[in-house]
Amino acid sequence: MALDRVAAIVVAAGSGTRLRASAPKALVRVGGKPLLLWAVEALTVGGVTELVVAAAAERIADFTQVLASQPVPARVVAGGASRGDSVRNALAALNATAAPPDVVLVHDAARPLVPPEVVARVIAAVQDGDVAVVPVIPVTDTVRQLAASGSTVVDRSILRAVQTPQGFRRDVLTAAYAAPAFANSTAVTDDATLVERLGYAVRLVEGSPSAMKVTTPHDLVMVSAMLEV
Amino acid sequence: MALDRVAAIVVAAGSGTRLRASAPKALVRVGGKPLLLWAVEALTVGGVTELVVAAAAERIADFTQVLASQPVPARVVAGGASRGDSVRNALAALNATAAPPDVVLVHDAARPLVPPEVVARVIAAVQDGDVAVVPVIPVTDTVRQLAASGSTVVDRSILRAVQTPQGFRRDVLTAAYAAPAFANSTAVTDDATLVERLGYAVRLVEGSPSAMKVTTPHDLVMVSAMLEV
């Protein structure tokens, strides 16, 4: 198998509404360049060798132009109505190529500052034989769980917050998205969960607080600050 | 009952080790003043009328000097080996006064930017009859739970991250800390959990992402950035 080549699907179809931005979220600039390019740089330094970016259909030209400035082969495809649809479209485009790599990462463009070593760790785990790999960090807050009446404290020592990029064997991720039972993947926020439902084990590796997701204007300020450290 | 007066216990005995600071964490300056004073300002604007601050015994003079610049009656007491011991000591000092208020908040000095409206919401809930009140925010990450073998995804829609200040009827919090079963409160990170074990219901109110806890140098950068927005 072609385990030395690694494709990354970058989900970048978010509108930026919650960010109160006029541009799509992935094109919002911070520290002099779009979130998308920060994410792509982390991925390629970490070992990704080609990219498929899922963007809003009407912004494909803009995204293609932005990606022209980075060195890795990249295609832009139209995203779907949901995150799951975007991944499905990107995966279909990847599978339609002559010789797609057997390792695929799925990453959110909204996590621009994932450290390259986290990317490398995810890739290495897939190359070593794990079919689904997710980076996680400990949960530091006390967590309560809502119940029918009131709420109860959860043992946070056994909780882990899930990040991206998640890494997969391409055939396994393709099978997960092709399964009829998962045709409606609207509610899926996490690709590993789909793979897991096929019966595969999900391997956890160490993520990083830097891989935080940018959702609100407040998050964008944090990311700007982190770039200045 | 004296529900119109509200005491806050501020836990400020943290060493700052993880922050790589030479001063106690609560005295680390950001935006021109110590974390402690940011926290105290939020509490007093939100409705707190008196303070008991638990600090490392050898720094009581430093803390007393810092608190002299703010307008609310404040005492500094020696904290204990654990967070629970610090709360217990501060509560004992409060209970030893002639006429302590019947509403007590417990707040971490390491949450300097809690919005005053969150403080006011917690106070109002206790004044309205709830005996234990905690501010919470939704959990935005996908969360997995470690199992004996592997891990499983948790339904995050029913999870809430717990913040401070937490608000209590003073008699109920005192009873919780006095109960022999809880004499060893080392493992307790959350005062509401102790009260809950006595059989009382815990009321959840809306917290804020701004009430994040400062633990690492990275968190301190975020707080600095938030002050500049």
CSV table of C-alpha atoms in Angstrom, one decimal:
chain,number,residue,atom,x,y,z
A,1,MET,CA,0.0,0.0,0.0
A,2,ALA,CA,1.0,3.6,-0.6
A,3,LEU,CA,1.4,4.4,3.1
A,4,ASP,CA,4.2,6.9,2.5
A,5,ARG,CA,1.9,9.3,0.6
A,6,VAL,CA,-0.7,11.1,2.8
A,7,ALA,CA,-3.7,13.0,1.6
A,8,ALA,CA,-5.5,15.5,3.8
A,9,ILE,CA,-9.2,16.5,3.4
A,10,VAL,CA,-9.6,20.0,4.8
A,11,VAL,CA,-13.1,20.9,5.6
A,12,ALA,CA,-13.4,24.6,4.9
A,13,ALA,CA,-17.1,25.1,3.9
A,14,GLY,CA,-18.0,27.0,7.1
A,15,SER,CA,-19.7,30.4,6.5
A,16,GLY,CA,-18.1,32.5,9.2
A,17,THR,CA,-21.5,33.6,10.5
A,18,ARG,CA,-20.6,32.9,14.1
A,19,LEU,CA,-17.3,34.6,13.5
A,20,ARG,CA,-19.3,37.7,12.3
A,21,ALA,CA,-17.0,37.7,9.2
A,22,SER,CA,-17.9,38.7,5.7
A,23,ALA,CA,-15.6,36.1,4.2
A,24,PRO,CA,-15.9,32.3,4.6
A,25,LYS,CA,-14.3,31.4,8.0
A,26,ALA,CA,-11.3,29.6,6.4
A,27,LEU,CA,-10.4,32.8,4.5
A,28,VAL,CA,-10.5,35.0,7.5
A,29,ARG,CA,-6.9,36.4,8.0
A,30,VAL,CA,-5.0,36.2,11.2
A,31,GLY,CA,-1.3,37.0,11.6
A,32,GLY,CA,-1.1,38.0,7.9
A,33,LYS,CA,-2.7,34.9,6.3
A,34,PRO,CA,-6.0,33.1,6.0
A,35,LEU,CA,-6.8,30.4,8.6
A,36,LEU,CA,-6.8,27.9,5.8
A,37,LEU,CA,-3.1,28.5,5.0
A,38,TRP,CA,-2.1,28.2,8.7
A,39,ALA,CA,-3.9,24.8,8.7
A,40,VAL,CA,-2.3,23.7,5.4
A,41,GLU,CA,1.2,24.7,6.6
A,42,ALA,CA,0.8,22.6,9.8
A,43,LEU,CA,-0.5,19.7,7.8
A,44,THR,CA,2.3,19.8,5.2
A,45,VAL,CA,5.1,20.3,7.7
A,46,GLY,CA,3.6,17.4,9.6
A,47,GLY,CA,3.9,15.1,6.6
A,48,VAL,CA,0.8,15.6,4.3
A,49,THR,CA,1.7,15.3,0.6
A,50,GLU,CA,-1.6,16.3,-1.1
A,51,LEU,CA,-4.7,18.2,-0.2
A,52,VAL,CA,-8.4,18.1,-1.1
A,53,VAL,CA,-10.2,21.2,0.3
A,54,ALA,CA,-14.0,21.3,0.6
A,55,ALA,CA,-15.3,24.8,0.2
A,56,ALA,CA,-18.6,26.5,-0.5
A,57,ALA,CA,-19.4,26.0,-4.2
A,58,GLU,CA,-19.5,29.7,-5.0
A,59,ARG,CA,-16.1,30.3,-3.4
A,60,ILE,CA,-14.1,27.6,-5.2
A,61,ALA,CA,-12.2,30.1,-7.3
A,62,ASP,CA,-11.2,32.2,-4.2
A,63,PHE,CA,-10.0,29.1,-2.4
A,64,THR,CA,-8.0,27.9,-5.5
A,65,GLN,CA,-6.3,31.2,-5.7
A,66,VAL,CA,-5.4,31.2,-2.0
A,67,LEU,CA,-4.0,27.6,-2.2
A,68,ALA,CA,-1.8,28.6,-5.2
A,69,SER,CA,0.7,30.1,-2.8
A,70,GLN,CA,1.5,26.8,-1.0
A,71,PRO,CA,3.7,24.1,-2.5
A,72,VAL,CA,1.6,20.9,-2.1
A,73,PRO,CA,-0.7,19.6,-4.8
A,74,ALA,CA,-4.2,20.8,-3.9
A,75,ARG,CA,-7.7,20.5,-5.3
A,76,VAL,CA,-10.8,22.4,-4.2
A,77,VAL,CA,-14.1,20.6,-4.3
A,78,ALA,CA,-17.6,21.8,-3.5
A,79,GLY,CA,-18.6,21.1,0.1
A,80,GLY,CA,-22.1,19.9,1.1
A,81,ALA,CA,-24.9,21.1,3.3
A,82,SER,CA,-23.3,19.4,6.3
A,83,ARG,CA,-19.8,18.7,7.5
A,84,GLY,CA,-20.3,15.0,6.7
A,85,ASP,CA,-21.5,15.9,3.2
A,86,SER,CA,-18.3,17.9,2.6
A,87,VAL,CA,-16.1,15.1,3.8
A,88,ARG,CA,-18.0,12.7,1.6
A,89,ASN,CA,-17.6,14.9,-1.5
A,90,ALA,CA,-13.9,15.4,-0.9
A,91,LEU,CA,-13.4,11.7,-0.3
A,92,ALA,CA,-15.2,10.9,-3.6
A,93,ALA,CA,-12.9,13.3,-5.4
A,94,LEU,CA,-9.8,11.7,-3.9
A,95,ASN,CA,-11.1,8.2,-4.7
A,96,ALA,CA,-11.6,9.2,-8.3
A,97,THR,CA,-7.9,9.9,-8.8
A,98,ALA,CA,-5.7,7.3,-10.5
A,99,ALA,CA,-3.7,6.3,-7.5
A,100,PRO,CA,-4.9,7.9,-4.3
A,101,PRO,CA,-2.8,7.5,-1.1
A,102,ASP,CA,-3.9,4.9,1.4
A,103,VAL,CA,-3.6,7.3,4.3
A,104,VAL,CA,-6.2,10.1,4.6
A,105,LEU,CA,-6.4,12.8,7.3
A,106,VAL,CA,-9.5,14.8,7.8
A,107,HIS,CA,-8.9,18.3,9.3
A,108,ASP,CA,-10.9,21.4,10.1
A,109,ALA,CA,-9.6,24.6,8.5
A,110,ALA,CA,-10.9,26.2,11.7
A,111,ARG,CA,-8.0,24.6,13.7
A,112,PRO,CA,-5.2,26.7,12.2
A,113,LEU,CA,-2.6,26.2,14.9
A,114,VAL,CA,-2.5,22.4,15.3
A,115,PRO,CA,1.2,21.7,15.9
A,116,PRO,CA,2.9,19.7,13.0
A,117,GLU,CA,4.1,17.1,15.6
A,118,VAL,CA,0.4,16.3,16.3
A,119,VAL,CA,-0.1,15.8,12.5
A,120,ALA,CA,3.0,13.6,12.4
A,121,ARG,CA,1.8,11.5,15.3
A,122,VAL,CA,-1.6,10.9,13.7
A,123,ILE,CA,0.1,9.9,10.4
A,124,ALA,CA,2.6,7.6,12.1
A,125,ALA,CA,-0.2,5.7,14.0
A,126,VAL,CA,-2.0,5.0,10.7
A,127,GLN,CA,1.2,4.0,9.0
A,128,ASP,CA,1.9,1.7,12.0
A,129,GLY,CA,-1.4,-0.1,11.4
A,130,ASP,CA,-4.2,1.7,13.2
A,131,VAL,CA,-7.1,2.3,10.9
A,132,ALA,CA,-8.6,5.3,12.7
A,133,VAL,CA,-6.6,7.7,14.8
A,134,VAL,CA,-7.8,10.8,16.7
A,135,PRO,CA,-5.8,13.4,18.7
A,136,VAL,CA,-7.2,14.1,22.1
A,137,ILE,CA,-6.5,16.3,25.1
A,138,PRO,CA,-7.5,15.9,28.8
A,139,VAL,CA,-10.7,17.7,29.9
A,140,THR,CA,-9.6,20.2,32.6
A,141,ASP,CA,-13.0,21.5,33.6
A,142,THR,CA,-15.3,19.9,36.1
A,143,VAL,CA,-18.1,18.4,33.9
A,144,ARG,CA,-21.7,17.8,34.8
A,145,GLN,CA,-24.1,15.7,32.8
A,146,LEU,CA,-27.7,16.7,32.5
A,147,ALA,CA,-30.2,14.0,33.7
A,148,ALA,CA,-34.0,13.7,33.5
A,149,SER,CA,-34.0,15.5,36.8
A,150,GLY,CA,-31.1,17.8,37.6
A,151,SER,CA,-27.5,16.8,36.8
A,152,THR,CA,-24.6,14.8,38.1
A,153,VAL,CA,-20.8,15.2,38.1
A,154,VAL,CA,-18.9,13.1,35.6
A,155,ASP,CA,-15.5,11.6,36.3
A,156,ARG,CA,-13.4,13.9,34.1
A,157,SER,CA,-10.3,11.8,34.5
A,158,ILE,CA,-11.7,9.4,31.9
A,159,LEU,CA,-12.9,12.1,29.5
A,160,ARG,CA,-10.9,13.3,26.5
A,161,ALA,CA,-11.7,16.2,24.2
A,162,VAL,CA,-11.4,15.2,20.5
A,163,GLN,CA,-9.5,17.3,18.0
A,164,THR,CA,-8.5,17.1,14.3
A,165,PRO,CA,-6.7,16.0,12.1
A,166,GLN,CA,-8.1,12.6,12.4
A,167,GLY,CA,-6.3,9.9,10.4
A,168,PHE,CA,-7.7,6.9,8.6
A,169,ARG,CA,-6.9,4.2,6.2
A,170,ARG,CA,-8.6,5.5,3.1
A,171,ASP,CA,-10.5,2.3,2.4
A,172,VAL,CA,-11.9,2.2,5.9
A,173,LEU,CA,-13.1,5.9,5.8
A,174,THR,CA,-14.6,5.3,2.4
A,175,ALA,CA,-16.5,2.3,3.6
A,176,ALA,CA,-17.7,4.2,6.6
A,177,TYR,CA,-19.1,7.0,4.4
A,178,ALA,CA,-20.6,4.5,1.9
A,179,ALA,CA,-22.5,2.5,4.5
A,180,PRO,CA,-26.2,2.9,3.8
A,181,ALA,CA,-26.9,3.2,7.5
A,182,PHE,CA,-24.8,6.4,7.6
A,183,ALA,CA,-26.3,8.0,4.5
A,184,ASN,CA,-27.5,10.8,6.7
A,185,SER,CA,-24.4,11.9,8.4
A,186,THR,CA,-25.7,15.4,9.3
A,187,ALA,CA,-25.4,14.8,13.0
A,188,VAL,CA,-21.9,13.5,12.8
A,189,THR,CA,-19.3,15.9,14.1
A,190,ASP,CA,-16.5,13.4,14.2
A,191,ASP,CA,-15.4,11.1,11.4
A,192,ALA,CA,-13.9,8.5,13.8
A,193,THR,CA,-17.4,7.9,15.2
A,194,LEU,CA,-18.6,6.7,11.8
A,195,VAL,CA,-15.6,4.4,11.4
A,196,GLU,CA,-16.2,3.1,14.9
A,197,ARG,CA,-19.8,2.2,14.1
A,198,LEU,CA,-18.4,-0.2,11.4
A,199,GLY,CA,-16.7,-2.1,14.3
A,200,TYR,CA,-13.2,-0.7,13.9
A,201,ALA,CA,-11.2,0.4,16.9
A,202,VAL,CA,-10.3,4.1,17.3
A,203,ARG,CA,-6.7,4.8,18.4
A,204,LEU,CA,-6.2,7.9,20.6
A,205,VAL,CA,-3.0,9.9,20.4
A,206,GLU,CA,-1.9,13.0,22.2
A,207,GLY,CA,-3.3,16.3,20.8
A,208,SER,CA,-2.5,19.8,21.8
A,209,PRO,CA,-4.3,22.8,23.4
A,210,SER,CA,-3.0,24.8,20.4
A,211,ALA,CA,-5.2,22.8,18.1
A,212,MET,CA,-8.3,24.7,19.4
A,213,LYS,CA,-11.1,25.3,17.0
A,214,VAL,CA,-11.9,28.9,16.0
A,215,THR,CA,-15.7,29.5,16.2
A,216,THR,CA,-16.3,32.9,17.8
A,217,PRO,CA,-14.6,36.3,17.4
A,218,HIS,CA,-13.2,35.6,20.9
A,219,ASP,CA,-11.4,32.5,19.6
A,220,LEU,CA,-9.9,34.5,16.8
A,221,VAL,CA,-8.4,36.9,19.3
A,222,MET,CA,-6.9,34.0,21.1
A,223,VAL,CA,-5.4,32.6,18.0
A,224,SER,CA,-3.9,36.0,17.1
A,225,ALA,CA,-2.4,36.2,20.6
A,226,MET,CA,-0.9,32.7,20.3
A,227,LEU,CA,0.8,33.6,17.1
A,228,GLU,CA,2.6,36.4,18.9
A,229,VAL,CA,4.0,34.2,21.7
B,1,MET,CA,-31.8,35.9,56.8
B,2,ALA,CA,-29.3,38.4,55.6
B,3,LEU,CA,-29.6,37.5,51.9
B,4,ASP,CA,-28.8,41.0,50.7
B,5,ARG,CA,-25.2,40.7,51.9
B,6,VAL,CA,-23.0,38.4,49.9
B,7,ALA,CA,-19.6,37.1,50.9
B,8,ALA,CA,-17.1,35.6,48.5
B,9,ILE,CA,-14.4,33.2,49.3
B,10,VAL,CA,-11.6,33.6,46.8
B,11,VAL,CA,-9.3,30.7,46.5
B,12,ALA,CA,-5.8,32.1,45.7
B,13,ALA,CA,-3.4,29.7,47.3
B,14,GLY,CA,-2.1,28.4,43.9
B,15,SER,CA,1.7,28.5,43.5
B,16,GLY,CA,1.9,29.5,39.9
B,17,THR,CA,4.2,26.6,39.2
B,18,ARG,CA,2.4,25.5,36.0
B,19,LEU,CA,2.3,29.2,35.0
B,20,ARG,CA,6.1,29.2,35.3
B,21,ALA,CA,5.7,32.4,37.4
B,22,SER,CA,7.9,33.4,40.3
B,23,ALA,CA,4.9,35.0,42.2
B,24,PRO,CA,1.8,33.1,43.4
B,25,LYS,CA,-0.6,32.7,40.5
B,26,ALA,CA,-3.2,35.2,41.9
B,27,LEU,CA,-0.5,37.9,42.0
B,28,VAL,CA,0.7,37.5,38.4
B,29,ARG,CA,-0.1,40.8,36.6
B,30,VAL,CA,-2.0,41.0,33.4
B,31,GLY,CA,-3.3,44.2,31.8
B,32,GLY,CA,-1.7,46.2,34.6
B,33,LYS,CA,-3.0,44.5,37.7
B,34,PRO,CA,-2.9,41.1,39.4
B,35,LEU,CA,-5.3,38.3,38.5
B,36,LEU,CA,-6.7,38.6,42.0
B,37,LEU,CA,-7.8,42.1,41.5
B,38,TRP,CA,-9.5,41.4,38.2
B,39,ALA,CA,-11.4,38.6,39.9
B,40,VAL,CA,-12.3,40.8,42.9
B,41,GLU,CA,-13.5,43.6,40.6
B,42,ALA,CA,-15.8,41.2,38.7
B,43,LEU,CA,-17.2,39.8,42.0
B,44,THR,CA,-17.9,43.2,43.6
B,45,VAL,CA,-19.4,44.7,40.4
B,46,GLY,CA,-21.6,41.6,40.3
B,47,GLY,CA,-22.8,42.2,43.9
B,48,VAL,CA,-20.4,40.7,46.4
B,49,THR,CA,-20.1,42.9,49.5
B,50,GLU,CA,-17.2,41.3,51.4
B,51,LEU,CA,-14.3,39.0,50.7
B,52,VAL,CA,-12.3,36.3,52.4
B,53,VAL,CA,-9.2,35.4,50.4
B,54,ALA,CA,-7.3,32.2,51.0
B,55,ALA,CA,-3.6,32.6,50.2
B,56,ALA,CA,-0.4,30.8,51.0
B,57,ALA,CA,0.5,31.5,54.6
B,58,GLU,CA,3.8,33.1,53.8
B,59,ARG,CA,2.2,35.6,51.4
B,60,ILE,CA,-0.6,36.9,53.5
B,61,ALA,CA,1.1,40.3,53.9
B,62,ASP,CA,1.5,40.6,50.1
B,63,PHE,CA,-2.1,39.7,49.5
B,64,THR,CA,-3.3,42.1,52.2
B,65,GLN,CA,-1.4,44.9,50.5
B,66,VAL,CA,-2.8,44.1,47.1
B,67,LEU,CA,-6.3,44.1,48.4
B,68,ALA,CA,-5.9,47.4,50.1
B,69,SER,CA,-6.5,49.1,46.8
B,70,GLN,CA,-10.1,47.8,46.4
B,71,PRO,CA,-13.1,49.1,48.2
B,72,VAL,CA,-14.8,46.1,49.7
B,73,PRO,CA,-14.0,44.7,53.2
B,74,ALA,CA,-11.5,41.9,52.7
B,75,ARG,CA,-9.6,39.5,54.9
B,76,VAL,CA,-6.8,37.2,54.0
B,77,VAL,CA,-6.5,33.8,55.6
B,78,ALA,CA,-4.0,31.0,55.3
B,79,GLY,CA,-5.0,28.5,52.7
B,80,GLY,CA,-4.5,24.7,53.2
B,81,ALA,CA,-2.7,21.9,51.4
B,82,SER,CA,-5.6,21.4,49.0
B,83,ARG,CA,-8.2,23.6,47.4
B,84,GLY,CA,-10.8,22.0,49.8
B,85,ASP,CA,-8.7,22.9,52.8
B,86,SER,CA,-8.4,26.5,51.6
B,87,VAL,CA,-12.2,26.8,51.3
B,88,ARG,CA,-12.7,25.2,54.7
B,89,ASN,CA,-10.3,27.6,56.3
B,90,ALA,CA,-11.9,30.6,54.7
B,91,LEU,CA,-15.4,29.4,55.6
B,92,ALA,CA,-14.3,28.9,59.2
B,93,ALA,CA,-13.0,32.5,59.3
B,94,LEU,CA,-16.3,33.8,57.8
B,95,ASN,CA,-18.3,31.8,60.3
B,96,ALA,CA,-16.3,33.2,63.2
B,97,THR,CA,-17.5,36.7,62.5
B,98,ALA,CA,-20.3,38.3,64.4
B,99,ALA,CA,-22.9,38.3,61.7
B,100,PRO,CA,-21.7,36.6,58.5
B,101,PRO,CA,-23.9,36.9,55.4
B,102,ASP,CA,-26.1,34.0,54.5
B,103,VAL,CA,-25.0,33.9,50.9
B,104,VAL,CA,-21.5,32.7,50.1
B,105,LEU,CA,-19.8,32.5,46.7
B,106,VAL,CA,-16.6,30.4,46.2
B,107,HIS,CA,-14.5,31.7,43.3
B,108,ASP,CA,-11.1,30.9,41.8
B,109,ALA,CA,-8.7,33.8,41.6
B,110,ALA,CA,-7.5,32.1,38.5
B,111,ARG,CA,-10.7,33.0,36.7
B,112,PRO,CA,-10.1,36.7,36.4
B,113,LEU,CA,-12.5,37.6,33.6
B,114,VAL,CA,-15.7,36.1,34.8
B,115,PRO,CA,-18.4,38.7,33.7
B,116,PRO,CA,-20.1,40.5,36.5
B,117,GLU,CA,-23.5,39.4,35.1
B,118,VAL,CA,-22.5,35.8,35.7
B,119,VAL,CA,-21.7,36.7,39.3
B,120,ALA,CA,-25.0,38.5,39.6
B,121,ARG,CA,-26.9,35.5,38.1
B,122,VAL,CA,-25.4,33.1,40.7
B,123,ILE,CA,-26.2,35.5,43.6
B,124,ALA,CA,-29.8,36.0,42.4
B,125,ALA,CA,-30.4,32.2,42.2
B,126,VAL,CA,-29.2,31.7,45.8
B,127,GLN,CA,-31.3,34.7,46.9
B,128,ASP,CA,-34.3,33.2,45.1
B,129,GLY,CA,-34.0,30.0,47.1
B,130,ASP,CA,-31.5,27.7,45.5
B,131,VAL,CA,-29.0,26.4,48.0
B,132,ALA,CA,-26.2,25.5,45.6
B,133,VAL,CA,-25.7,27.3,42.2
B,134,VAL,CA,-23.0,26.7,39.6
B,135,PRO,CA,-22.4,28.5,36.3
B,136,VAL,CA,-21.9,26.2,33.4
B,137,ILE,CA,-21.2,26.4,29.6
B,138,PRO,CA,-21.9,23.9,26.9
B,139,VAL,CA,-19.1,21.6,25.9
B,140,THR,CA,-18.2,22.3,22.3
B,141,ASP,CA,-15.7,19.6,21.6
B,142,THR,CA,-16.5,16.1,20.7
B,143,VAL,CA,-15.8,14.1,23.9
B,144,ARG,CA,-14.7,10.5,24.2
B,145,GLN,CA,-14.8,8.4,27.4
B,146,LEU,CA,-12.0,6.0,28.2
B,147,ALA,CA,-13.3,2.4,28.8
B,148,ALA,CA,-11.6,-0.7,30.1
B,149,SER,CA,-10.8,-1.4,26.5
B,150,GLY,CA,-10.7,1.5,24.1
B,151,SER,CA,-13.0,4.5,24.3
B,152,THR,CA,-16.5,5.6,23.3
B,153,VAL,CA,-18.1,8.8,22.2
B,154,VAL,CA,-20.1,10.7,24.8
B,155,ASP,CA,-23.3,12.6,24.0
B,156,ARG,CA,-21.9,16.1,24.4
B,157,SER,CA,-25.3,17.7,24.2
B,158,ILE,CA,-25.9,16.7,27.8
B,159,LEU,CA,-22.5,17.8,29.1
B,160,ARG,CA,-21.8,21.1,30.8
B,161,ALA,CA,-18.4,22.5,31.8
B,162,VAL,CA,-18.5,23.9,35.4
B,163,GLN,CA,-17.1,27.3,36.3
B,164,THR,CA,-16.9,29.5,39.3
B,165,PRO,CA,-18.1,31.5,41.2
B,166,GLN,CA,-20.4,28.9,42.7
B,167,GLY,CA,-23.0,30.2,45.1
B,168,PHE,CA,-24.3,28.7,48.3
B,169,ARG,CA,-26.4,29.2,51.3
B,170,ARG,CA,-23.7,29.6,53.9
B,171,ASP,CA,-25.3,27.1,56.4
B,172,VAL,CA,-25.4,24.5,53.7
B,173,LEU,CA,-21.8,24.9,52.5
B,174,THR,CA,-20.7,24.9,56.1
B,175,ALA,CA,-22.6,21.6,56.7
B,176,ALA,CA,-21.0,20.1,53.6
B,177,TYR,CA,-17.5,20.9,54.7
B,178,ALA,CA,-18.2,19.8,58.3
B,179,ALA,CA,-19.6,16.4,57.4
B,180,PRO,CA,-17.2,13.7,58.7
B,181,ALA,CA,-17.6,11.7,55.5
B,182,PHE,CA,-16.0,14.6,53.6
B,183,ALA,CA,-13.1,15.3,56.1
B,184,ASN,CA,-10.7,14.4,53.3
B,185,SER,CA,-11.8,16.8,50.6
B,186,THR,CA,-8.4,16.6,48.7
B,187,ALA,CA,-10.0,15.2,45.6
B,188,VAL,CA,-12.8,17.7,45.5
B,189,THR,CA,-12.4,20.2,42.7
B,190,ASP,CA,-15.9,21.5,42.9
B,191,ASP,CA,-17.7,22.7,46.0
B,192,ALA,CA,-21.2,22.0,44.6
B,193,THR,CA,-20.3,18.3,44.5
B,194,LEU,CA,-19.8,18.2,48.3
B,195,VAL,CA,-23.1,19.9,48.8
B,196,GLU,CA,-24.8,17.6,46.4
B,197,ARG,CA,-23.5,14.6,48.4
B,198,LEU,CA,-25.6,15.9,51.4
B,199,GLY,CA,-28.7,15.4,49.2
B,200,TYR,CA,-29.2,19.0,48.1
B,201,ALA,CA,-30.0,19.9,44.5
B,202,VAL,CA,-27.5,21.9,42.5
B,203,ARG,CA,-29.0,24.6,40.3
B,204,LEU,CA,-27.2,25.3,37.0
B,205,VAL,CA,-27.1,28.9,35.6
B,206,GLU,CA,-25.5,30.2,32.4
B,207,GLY,CA,-21.7,30.9,32.7
B,208,SER,CA,-19.4,32.4,30.1
B,209,PRO,CA,-16.4,31.4,28.0
B,210,SER,CA,-14.7,34.5,29.4
B,211,ALA,CA,-14.7,32.8,32.8
B,212,MET,CA,-11.9,30.5,31.7
B,213,LYS,CA,-9.4,29.4,34.2
B,214,VAL,CA,-5.8,30.5,33.9
B,215,THR,CA,-3.5,27.5,34.4
B,216,THR,CA,-0.7,27.6,31.7
B,217,PRO,CA,1.3,30.5,30.2
B,218,HIS,CA,-0.8,29.9,27.1
B,219,ASP,CA,-4.0,30.7,29.1
B,220,LEU,CA,-2.3,33.9,30.4
B,221,VAL,CA,-1.7,35.1,26.8
B,222,MET,CA,-5.4,34.4,26.0
B,223,VAL,CA,-6.5,36.5,29.0
B,224,SER,CA,-4.2,39.3,28.0
B,225,ALA,CA,-5.7,39.2,24.5
B,226,MET,CA,-9.2,39.2,25.8
B,227,LEU,CA,-8.5,42.4,27.8
B,228,GLU,CA,-7.6,44.2,24.6
B,229,VAL,CA,-10.8,43.4,22.7
